[in-house]
PDB file of C-alpha atoms and ligand atoms in Angstrom:
ATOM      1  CA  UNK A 777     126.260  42.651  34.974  1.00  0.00           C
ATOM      2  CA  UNK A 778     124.262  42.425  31.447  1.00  0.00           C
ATOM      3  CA  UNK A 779     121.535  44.338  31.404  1.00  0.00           C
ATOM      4  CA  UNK A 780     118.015  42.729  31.482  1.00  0.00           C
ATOM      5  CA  UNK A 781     116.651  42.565  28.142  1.00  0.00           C
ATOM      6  CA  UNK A 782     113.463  44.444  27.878  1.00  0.00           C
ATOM      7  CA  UNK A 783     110.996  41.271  27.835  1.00  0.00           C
ATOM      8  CA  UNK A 784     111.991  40.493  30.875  1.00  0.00           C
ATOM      9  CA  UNK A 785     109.823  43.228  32.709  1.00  0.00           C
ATOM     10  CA  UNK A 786     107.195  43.033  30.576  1.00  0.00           C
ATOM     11  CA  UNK A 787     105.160  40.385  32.032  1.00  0.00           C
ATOM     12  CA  UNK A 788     104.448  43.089  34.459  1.00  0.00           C
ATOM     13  CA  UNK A 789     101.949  44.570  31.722  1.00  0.00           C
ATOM     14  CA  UNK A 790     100.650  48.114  32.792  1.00  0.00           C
ATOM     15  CA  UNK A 791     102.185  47.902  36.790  1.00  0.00           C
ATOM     16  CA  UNK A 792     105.570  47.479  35.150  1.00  0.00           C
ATOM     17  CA  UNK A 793     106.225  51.050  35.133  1.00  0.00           C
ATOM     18  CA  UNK A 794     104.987  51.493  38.936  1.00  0.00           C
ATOM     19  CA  UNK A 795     107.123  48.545  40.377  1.00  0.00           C
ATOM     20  CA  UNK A 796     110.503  50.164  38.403  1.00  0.00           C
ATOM     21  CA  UNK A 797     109.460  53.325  39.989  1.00  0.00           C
ATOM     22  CA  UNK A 798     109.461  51.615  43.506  1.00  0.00           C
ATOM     23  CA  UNK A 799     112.249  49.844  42.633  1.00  0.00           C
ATOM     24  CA  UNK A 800     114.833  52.576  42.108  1.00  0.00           C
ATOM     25  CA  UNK A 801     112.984  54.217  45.390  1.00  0.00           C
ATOM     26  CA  UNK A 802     114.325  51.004  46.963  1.00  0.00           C
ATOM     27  CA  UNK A 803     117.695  51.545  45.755  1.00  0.00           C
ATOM     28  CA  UNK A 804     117.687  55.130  47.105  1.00  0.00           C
ATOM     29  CA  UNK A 805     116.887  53.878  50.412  1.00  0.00           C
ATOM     30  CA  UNK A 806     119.897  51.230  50.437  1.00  0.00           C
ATOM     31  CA  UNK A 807     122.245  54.032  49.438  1.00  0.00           C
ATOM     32  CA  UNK A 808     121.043  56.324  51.848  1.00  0.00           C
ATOM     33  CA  UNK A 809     121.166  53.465  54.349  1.00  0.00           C
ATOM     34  CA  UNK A 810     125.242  53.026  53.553  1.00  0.00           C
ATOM     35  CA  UNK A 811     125.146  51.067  50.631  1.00  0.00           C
ATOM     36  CA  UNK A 812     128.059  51.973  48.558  1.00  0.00           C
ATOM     37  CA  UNK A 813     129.001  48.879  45.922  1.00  0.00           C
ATOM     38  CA  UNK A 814     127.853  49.822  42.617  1.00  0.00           C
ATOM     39  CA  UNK A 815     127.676  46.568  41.615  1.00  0.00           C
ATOM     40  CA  UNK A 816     125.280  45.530  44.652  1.00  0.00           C
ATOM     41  CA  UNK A 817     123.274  48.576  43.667  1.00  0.00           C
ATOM     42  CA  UNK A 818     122.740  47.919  40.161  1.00  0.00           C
ATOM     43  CA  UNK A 819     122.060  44.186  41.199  1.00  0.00           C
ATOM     44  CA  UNK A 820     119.452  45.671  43.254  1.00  0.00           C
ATOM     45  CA  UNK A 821     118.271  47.831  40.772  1.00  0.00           C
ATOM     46  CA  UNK A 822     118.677  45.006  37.539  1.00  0.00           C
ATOM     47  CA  UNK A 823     115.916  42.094  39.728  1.00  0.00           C
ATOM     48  CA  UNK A 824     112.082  42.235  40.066  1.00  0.00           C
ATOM     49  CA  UNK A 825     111.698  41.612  43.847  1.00  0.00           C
ATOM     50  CA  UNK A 826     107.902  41.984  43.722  1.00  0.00           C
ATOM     51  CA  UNK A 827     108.233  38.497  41.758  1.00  0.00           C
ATOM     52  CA  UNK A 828     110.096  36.378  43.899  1.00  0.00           C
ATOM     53  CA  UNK A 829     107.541  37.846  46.690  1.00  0.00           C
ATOM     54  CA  UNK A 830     103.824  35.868  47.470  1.00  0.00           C
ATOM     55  CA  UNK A 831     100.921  37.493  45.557  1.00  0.00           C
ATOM     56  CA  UNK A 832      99.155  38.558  48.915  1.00  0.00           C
ATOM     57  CA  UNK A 833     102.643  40.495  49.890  1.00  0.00           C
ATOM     58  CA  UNK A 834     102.772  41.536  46.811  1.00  0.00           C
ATOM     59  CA  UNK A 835     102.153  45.808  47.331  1.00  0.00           C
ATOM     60  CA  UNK A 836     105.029  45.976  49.994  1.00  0.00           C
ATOM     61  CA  UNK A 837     107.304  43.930  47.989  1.00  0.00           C
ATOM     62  CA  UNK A 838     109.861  47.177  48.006  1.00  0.00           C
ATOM     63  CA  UNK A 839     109.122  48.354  51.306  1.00  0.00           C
ATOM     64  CA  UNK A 840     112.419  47.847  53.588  1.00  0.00           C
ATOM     65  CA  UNK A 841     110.915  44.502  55.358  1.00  0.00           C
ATOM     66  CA  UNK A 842     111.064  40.997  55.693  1.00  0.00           C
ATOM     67  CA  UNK A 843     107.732  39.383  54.182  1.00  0.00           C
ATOM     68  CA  UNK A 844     106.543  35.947  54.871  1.00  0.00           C
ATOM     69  CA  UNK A 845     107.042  33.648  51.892  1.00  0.00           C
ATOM     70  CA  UNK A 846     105.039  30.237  53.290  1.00  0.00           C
ATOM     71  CA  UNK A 847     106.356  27.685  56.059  1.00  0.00           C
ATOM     72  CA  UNK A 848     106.887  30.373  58.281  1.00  0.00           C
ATOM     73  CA  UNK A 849     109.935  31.345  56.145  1.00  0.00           C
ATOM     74  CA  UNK A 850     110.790  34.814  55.398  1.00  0.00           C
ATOM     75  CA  UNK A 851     112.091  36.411  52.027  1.00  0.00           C
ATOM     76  CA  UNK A 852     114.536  38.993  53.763  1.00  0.00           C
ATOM     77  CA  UNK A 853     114.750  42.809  54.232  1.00  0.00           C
ATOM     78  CA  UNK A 854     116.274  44.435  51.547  1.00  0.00           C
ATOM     79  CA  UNK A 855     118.496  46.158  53.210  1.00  0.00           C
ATOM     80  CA  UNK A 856     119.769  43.172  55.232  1.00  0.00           C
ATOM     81  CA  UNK A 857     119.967  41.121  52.090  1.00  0.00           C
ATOM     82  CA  UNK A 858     122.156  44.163  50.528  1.00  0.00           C
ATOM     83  CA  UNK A 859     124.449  44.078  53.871  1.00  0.00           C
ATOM     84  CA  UNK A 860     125.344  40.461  53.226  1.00  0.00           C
ATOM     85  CA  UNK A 861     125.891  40.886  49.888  1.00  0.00           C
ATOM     86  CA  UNK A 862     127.960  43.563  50.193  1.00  0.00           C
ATOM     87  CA  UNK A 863     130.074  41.911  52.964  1.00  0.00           C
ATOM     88  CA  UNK A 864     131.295  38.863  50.487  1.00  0.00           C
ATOM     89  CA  UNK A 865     133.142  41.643  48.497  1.00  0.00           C
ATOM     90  CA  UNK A 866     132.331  39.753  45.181  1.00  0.00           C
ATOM     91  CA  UNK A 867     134.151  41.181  41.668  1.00  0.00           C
ATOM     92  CA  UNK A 868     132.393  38.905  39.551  1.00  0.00           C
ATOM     93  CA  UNK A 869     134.545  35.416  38.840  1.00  0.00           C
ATOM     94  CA  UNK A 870     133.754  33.402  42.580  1.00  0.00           C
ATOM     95  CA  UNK A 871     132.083  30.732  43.325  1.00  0.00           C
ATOM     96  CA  UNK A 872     129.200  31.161  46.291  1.00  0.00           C
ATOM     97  CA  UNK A 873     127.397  29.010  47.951  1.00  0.00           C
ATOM     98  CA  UNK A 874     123.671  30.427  49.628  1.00  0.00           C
ATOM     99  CA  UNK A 875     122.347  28.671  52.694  1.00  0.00           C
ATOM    100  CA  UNK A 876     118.758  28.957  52.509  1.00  0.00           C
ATOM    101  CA  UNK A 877     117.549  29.502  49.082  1.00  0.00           C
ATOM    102  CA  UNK A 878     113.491  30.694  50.885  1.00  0.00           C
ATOM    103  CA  UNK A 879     111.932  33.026  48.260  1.00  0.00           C
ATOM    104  CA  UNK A 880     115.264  32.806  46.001  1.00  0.00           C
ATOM    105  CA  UNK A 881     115.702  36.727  45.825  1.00  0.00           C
ATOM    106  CA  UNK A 882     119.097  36.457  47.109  1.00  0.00           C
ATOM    107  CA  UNK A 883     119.894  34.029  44.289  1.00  0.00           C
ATOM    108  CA  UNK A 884     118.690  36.050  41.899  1.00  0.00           C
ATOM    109  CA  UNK A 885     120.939  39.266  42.836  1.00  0.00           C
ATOM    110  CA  UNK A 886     123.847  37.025  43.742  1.00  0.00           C
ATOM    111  CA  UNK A 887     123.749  35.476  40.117  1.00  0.00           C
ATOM    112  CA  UNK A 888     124.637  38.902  38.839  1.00  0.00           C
ATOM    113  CA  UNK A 889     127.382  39.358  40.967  1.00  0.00           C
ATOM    114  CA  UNK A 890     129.498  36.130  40.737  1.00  0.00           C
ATOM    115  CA  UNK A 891     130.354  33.602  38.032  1.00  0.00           C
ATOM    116  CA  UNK A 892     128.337  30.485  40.246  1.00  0.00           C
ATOM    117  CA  UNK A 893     125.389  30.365  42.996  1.00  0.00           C
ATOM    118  CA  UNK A 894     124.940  26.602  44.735  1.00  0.00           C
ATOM    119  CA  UNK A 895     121.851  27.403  47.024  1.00  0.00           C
ATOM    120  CA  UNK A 896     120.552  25.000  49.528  1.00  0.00           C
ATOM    121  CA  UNK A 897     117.270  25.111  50.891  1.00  0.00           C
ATOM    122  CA  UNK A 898     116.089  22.275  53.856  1.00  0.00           C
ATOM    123  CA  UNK A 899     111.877  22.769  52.400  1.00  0.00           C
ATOM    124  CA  UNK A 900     111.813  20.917  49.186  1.00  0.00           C
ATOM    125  CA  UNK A 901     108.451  23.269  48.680  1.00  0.00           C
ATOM    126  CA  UNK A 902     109.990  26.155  48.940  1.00  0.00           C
ATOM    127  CA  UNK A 903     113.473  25.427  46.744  1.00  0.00           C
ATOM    128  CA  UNK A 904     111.237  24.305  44.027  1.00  0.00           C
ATOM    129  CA  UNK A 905     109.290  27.451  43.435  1.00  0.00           C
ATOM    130  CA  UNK A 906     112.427  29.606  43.550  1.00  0.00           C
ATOM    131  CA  UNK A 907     113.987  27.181  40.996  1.00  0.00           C
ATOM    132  CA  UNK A 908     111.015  27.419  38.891  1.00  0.00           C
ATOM    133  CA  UNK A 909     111.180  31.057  39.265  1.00  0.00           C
ATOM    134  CA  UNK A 910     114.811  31.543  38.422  1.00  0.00           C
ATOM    135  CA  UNK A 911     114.103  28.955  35.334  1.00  0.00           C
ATOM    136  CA  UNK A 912     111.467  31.571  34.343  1.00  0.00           C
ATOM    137  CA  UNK A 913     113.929  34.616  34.270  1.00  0.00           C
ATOM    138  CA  UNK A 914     116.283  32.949  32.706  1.00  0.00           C
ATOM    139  CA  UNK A 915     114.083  32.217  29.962  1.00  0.00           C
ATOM    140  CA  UNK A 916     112.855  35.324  29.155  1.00  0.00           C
ATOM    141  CA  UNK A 917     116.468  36.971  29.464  1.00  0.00           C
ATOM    142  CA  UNK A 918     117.123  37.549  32.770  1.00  0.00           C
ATOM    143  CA  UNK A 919     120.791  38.523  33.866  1.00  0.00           C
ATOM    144  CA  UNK A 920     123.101  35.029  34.965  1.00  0.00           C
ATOM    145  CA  UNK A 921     120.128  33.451  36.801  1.00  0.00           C
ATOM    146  CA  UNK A 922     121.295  30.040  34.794  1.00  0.00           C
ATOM    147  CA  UNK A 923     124.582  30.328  36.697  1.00  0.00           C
ATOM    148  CA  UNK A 924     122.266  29.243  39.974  1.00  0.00           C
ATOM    149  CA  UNK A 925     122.305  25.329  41.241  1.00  0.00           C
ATOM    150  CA  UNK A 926     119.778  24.689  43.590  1.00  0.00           C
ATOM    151  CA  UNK A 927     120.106  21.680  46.211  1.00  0.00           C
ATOM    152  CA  UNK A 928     117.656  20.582  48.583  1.00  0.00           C
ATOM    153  CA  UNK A 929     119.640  19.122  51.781  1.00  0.00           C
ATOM    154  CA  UNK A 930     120.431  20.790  55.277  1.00  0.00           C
ATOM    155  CA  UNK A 931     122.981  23.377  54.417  1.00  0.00           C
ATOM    156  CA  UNK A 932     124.354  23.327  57.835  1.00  0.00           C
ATOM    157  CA  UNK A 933     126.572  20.622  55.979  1.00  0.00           C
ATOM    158  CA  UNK A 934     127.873  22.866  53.282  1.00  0.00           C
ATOM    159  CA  UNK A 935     127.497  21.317  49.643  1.00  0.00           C
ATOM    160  CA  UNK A 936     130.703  19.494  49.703  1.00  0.00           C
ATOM    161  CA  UNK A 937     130.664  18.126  45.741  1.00  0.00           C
ATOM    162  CA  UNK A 938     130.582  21.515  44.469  1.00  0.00           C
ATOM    163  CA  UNK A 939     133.196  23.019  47.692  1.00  0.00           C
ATOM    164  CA  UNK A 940     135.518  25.049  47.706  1.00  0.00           C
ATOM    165  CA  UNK A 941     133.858  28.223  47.594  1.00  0.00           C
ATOM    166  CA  UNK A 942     135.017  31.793  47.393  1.00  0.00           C
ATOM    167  CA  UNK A 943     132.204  33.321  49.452  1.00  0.00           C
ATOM    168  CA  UNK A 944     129.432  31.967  51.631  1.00  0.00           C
ATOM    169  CA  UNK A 945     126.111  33.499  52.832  1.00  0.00           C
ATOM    170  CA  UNK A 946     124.052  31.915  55.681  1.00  0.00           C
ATOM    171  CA  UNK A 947     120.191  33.633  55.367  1.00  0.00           C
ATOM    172  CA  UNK A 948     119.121  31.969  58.582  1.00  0.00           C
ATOM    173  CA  UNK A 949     120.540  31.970  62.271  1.00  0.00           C
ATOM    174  CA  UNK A 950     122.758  29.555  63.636  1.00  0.00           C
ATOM    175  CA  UNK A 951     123.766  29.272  67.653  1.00  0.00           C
ATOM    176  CA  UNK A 952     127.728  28.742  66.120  1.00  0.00           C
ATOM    177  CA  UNK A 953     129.593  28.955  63.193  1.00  0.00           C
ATOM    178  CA  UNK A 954     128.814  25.961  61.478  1.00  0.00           C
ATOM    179  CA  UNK A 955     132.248  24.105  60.855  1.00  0.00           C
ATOM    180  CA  UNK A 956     131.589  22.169  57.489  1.00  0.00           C
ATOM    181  CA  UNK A 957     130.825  25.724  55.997  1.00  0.00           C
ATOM    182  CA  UNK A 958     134.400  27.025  57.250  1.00  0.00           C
ATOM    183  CA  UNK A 959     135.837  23.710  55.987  1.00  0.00           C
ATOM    184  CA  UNK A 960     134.100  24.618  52.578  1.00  0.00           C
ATOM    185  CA  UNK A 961     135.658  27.758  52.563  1.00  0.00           C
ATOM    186  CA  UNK A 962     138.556  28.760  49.615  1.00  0.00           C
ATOM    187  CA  UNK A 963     141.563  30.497  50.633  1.00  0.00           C
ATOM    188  CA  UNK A 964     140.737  33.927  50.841  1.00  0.00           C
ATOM    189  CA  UNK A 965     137.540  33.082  50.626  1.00  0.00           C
ATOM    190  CA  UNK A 966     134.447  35.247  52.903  1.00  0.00           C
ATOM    191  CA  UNK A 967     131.732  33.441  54.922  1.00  0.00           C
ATOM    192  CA  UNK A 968     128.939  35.988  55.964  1.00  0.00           C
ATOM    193  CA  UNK A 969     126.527  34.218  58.784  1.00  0.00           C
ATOM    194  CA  UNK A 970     124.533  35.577  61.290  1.00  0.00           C
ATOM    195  CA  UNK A 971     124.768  33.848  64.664  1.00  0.00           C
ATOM    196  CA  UNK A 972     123.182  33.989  68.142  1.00  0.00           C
ATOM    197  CA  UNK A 973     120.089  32.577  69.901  1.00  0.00           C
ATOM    198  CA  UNK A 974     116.209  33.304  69.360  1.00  0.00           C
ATOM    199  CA  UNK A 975     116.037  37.367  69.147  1.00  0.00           C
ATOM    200  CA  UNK A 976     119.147  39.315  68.188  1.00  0.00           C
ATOM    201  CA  UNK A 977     122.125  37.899  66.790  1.00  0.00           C
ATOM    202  CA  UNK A 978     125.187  39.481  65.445  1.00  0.00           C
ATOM    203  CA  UNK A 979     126.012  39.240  61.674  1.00  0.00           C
ATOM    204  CA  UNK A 980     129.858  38.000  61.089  1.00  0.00           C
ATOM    205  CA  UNK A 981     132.349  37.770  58.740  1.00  0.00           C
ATOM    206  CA  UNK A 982     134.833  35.073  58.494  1.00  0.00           C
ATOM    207  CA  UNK A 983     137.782  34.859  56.386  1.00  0.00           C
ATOM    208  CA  UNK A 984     140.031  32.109  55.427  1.00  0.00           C
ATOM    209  CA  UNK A 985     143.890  32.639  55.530  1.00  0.00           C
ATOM    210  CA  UNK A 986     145.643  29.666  54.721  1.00  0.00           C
ATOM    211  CA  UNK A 987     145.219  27.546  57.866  1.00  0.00           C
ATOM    212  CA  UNK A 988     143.754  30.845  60.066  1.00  0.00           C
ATOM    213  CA  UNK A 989     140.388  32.172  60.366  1.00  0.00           C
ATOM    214  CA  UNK A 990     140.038  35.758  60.573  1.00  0.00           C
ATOM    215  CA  UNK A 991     136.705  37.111  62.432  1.00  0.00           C
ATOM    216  CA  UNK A 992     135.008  40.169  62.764  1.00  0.00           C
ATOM    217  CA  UNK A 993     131.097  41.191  63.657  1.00  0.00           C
ATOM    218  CA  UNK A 994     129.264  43.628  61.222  1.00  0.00           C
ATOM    219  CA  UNK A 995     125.997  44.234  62.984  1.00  0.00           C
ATOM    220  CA  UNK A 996     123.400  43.025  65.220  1.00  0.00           C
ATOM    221  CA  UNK A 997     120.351  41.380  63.143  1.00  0.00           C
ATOM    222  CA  UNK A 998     117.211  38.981  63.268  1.00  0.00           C
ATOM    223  CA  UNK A 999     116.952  35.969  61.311  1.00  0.00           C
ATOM    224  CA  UNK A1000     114.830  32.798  61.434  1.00  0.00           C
ATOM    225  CA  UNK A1001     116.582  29.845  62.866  1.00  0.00           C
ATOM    226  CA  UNK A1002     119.234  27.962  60.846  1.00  0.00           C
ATOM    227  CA  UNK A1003     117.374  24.301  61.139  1.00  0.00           C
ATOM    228  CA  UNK A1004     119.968  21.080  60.838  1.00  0.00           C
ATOM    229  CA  UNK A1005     123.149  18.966  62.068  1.00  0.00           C
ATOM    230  CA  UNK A1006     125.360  22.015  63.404  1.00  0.00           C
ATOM    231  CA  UNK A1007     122.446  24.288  63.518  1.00  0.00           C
ATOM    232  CA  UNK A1008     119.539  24.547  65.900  1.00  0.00           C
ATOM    233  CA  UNK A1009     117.653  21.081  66.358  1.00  0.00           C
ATOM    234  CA  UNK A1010     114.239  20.996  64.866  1.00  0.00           C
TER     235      UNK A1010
HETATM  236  N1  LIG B1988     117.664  34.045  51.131  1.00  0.00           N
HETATM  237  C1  LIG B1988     116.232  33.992  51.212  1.00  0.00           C
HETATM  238  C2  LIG B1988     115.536  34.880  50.243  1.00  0.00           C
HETATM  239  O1  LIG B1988     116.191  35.618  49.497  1.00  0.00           O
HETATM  240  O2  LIG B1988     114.301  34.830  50.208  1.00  0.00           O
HETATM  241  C3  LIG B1988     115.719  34.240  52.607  1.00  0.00           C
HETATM  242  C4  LIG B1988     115.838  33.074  53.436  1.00  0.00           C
HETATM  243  S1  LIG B1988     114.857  32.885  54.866  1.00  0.00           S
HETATM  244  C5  LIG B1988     115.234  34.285  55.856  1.00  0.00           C
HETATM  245  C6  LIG B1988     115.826  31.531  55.577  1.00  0.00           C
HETATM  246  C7  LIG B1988     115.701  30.242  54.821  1.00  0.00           C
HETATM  247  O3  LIG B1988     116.633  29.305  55.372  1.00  0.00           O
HETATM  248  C8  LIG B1988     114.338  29.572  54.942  1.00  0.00           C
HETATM  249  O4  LIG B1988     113.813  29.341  53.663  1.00  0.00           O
HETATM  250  C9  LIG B1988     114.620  28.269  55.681  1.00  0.00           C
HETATM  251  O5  LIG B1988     113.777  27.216  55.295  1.00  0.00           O
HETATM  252  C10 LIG B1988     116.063  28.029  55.290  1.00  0.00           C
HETATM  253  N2  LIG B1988     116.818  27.114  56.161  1.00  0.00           N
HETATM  254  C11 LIG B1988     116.812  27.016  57.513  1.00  0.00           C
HETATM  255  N3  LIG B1988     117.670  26.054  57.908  1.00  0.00           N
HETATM  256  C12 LIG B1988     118.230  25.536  56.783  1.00  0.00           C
HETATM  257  C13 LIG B1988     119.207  24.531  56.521  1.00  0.00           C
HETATM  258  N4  LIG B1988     119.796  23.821  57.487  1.00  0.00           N
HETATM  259  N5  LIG B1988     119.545  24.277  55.248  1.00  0.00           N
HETATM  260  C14 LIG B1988     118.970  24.964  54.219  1.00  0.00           C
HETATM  261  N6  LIG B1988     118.045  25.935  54.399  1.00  0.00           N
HETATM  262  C15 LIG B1988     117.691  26.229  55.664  1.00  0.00           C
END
């Protein structure tokens, strides 16, 4: 990952020096929570989370919990976010596609991580202030956040004109595997989705194999429901 070029923390003014301090405690807390890519870490480490969090949130933005971002939408836990990441084993070349852009955090990190980010979010509100967000790093030298597309659609159907990808993340809960997004999927290629009903569900990785799916489960979680065609109905 390039580094960030100094201007792009200092819009932070005076508090710039508190939120990097709570910042790398954040990162200590995802090591000591298991984890281990350095590349996630420094990911982690290289994006301003406070910014991509409402101003009224804005004082826990590195404590490790979901906030609420408007709409009843959540920007994730860190840790949770640093799971999924991890789990789509990304070297820096792939192609992924995000299902549920919300705050646009995820974005962010995953545009330091791979060569491409297609994000989908269903509110149009929502997309469009993470776009303008990402635009904003990007302009003042922010690492790969111009790699990110953002679509507004129901991601339950994939994004089939820029498919196949090499890695898929759902950030919302879905009662099945939705089977567009395993149609989507490149050969070899990851898809990280947590599914289940309202409450707990179970976070899983599925791999493509040719013609086979490989499954496993990584860990129980809680998301907000995946909204759309082979997700929950509104
Ligand atoms: N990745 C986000 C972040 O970093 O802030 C967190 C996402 S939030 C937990 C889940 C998001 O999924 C919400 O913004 C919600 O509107 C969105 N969502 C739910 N169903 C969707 C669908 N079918 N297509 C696209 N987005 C969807």
């Amino acid at each position: 990952m390039a580094a960030p070029r100094p201007e792009f923390f200092s819009a932070d003014g005076p508090e710039a020096a508190r939120w990097g301090e709570e910042r790398r405690a954040m990162v200590a807390t995802l090591r000591a929570m298991g984890i281990r890519d350095p590349r996630v870490l420094a990911a982690f480490e290289g994006v301003p989370r406070h910014r991509f969090v409402p101003a009224p949130e804005r004082d826990l933005a590195y404590a490790d919990t979901p906030l609420p971002i408007g709409l009843g939408q959540t920007i994730s836990q860190p840790y949770m976010v640093a799971a999924m990441t991890e789990a789509l084993q990304l070297t820096g070349g792939e192609k992924v596609l995000e299902i549920g852009t919300g705050s646009g955090y995820q974005a962010a990190i995953l545009s330091c991580l791979a060569a491409k980010v297609v994000t989908v979010e269903r509110h149009r509100a929502l997309g469009e202030r993470a776009w303008a967000l990402l635009a904003e790093f990007t302009a003042s030298g922010g690492p790969g956040f111009a790699r990110v597309t953002g679509v507004v659609g129901d991601g339950t159907l994939g994004c089939p004109e820029h498919a196949p990808y090499d890695a898929i993340v759902v950030t919302a809960a879905s009662p099945a595997v939705p089977e567009p997004l395993l149609r989507q999927l490149a050969d070899g290629g990851r898809l990280v989705v947590p599914v289940g009903g309202h409450g707990v569900q179970t976070l899983e990785r599925h791999r493509r194999q040719g013609d086979q799916i490989v499954s496993e489960r990584l860990m129980d979680c809680v998301f907000v429901p995946l909204i759309g065609q082979f997700g929950w109905k509104e």
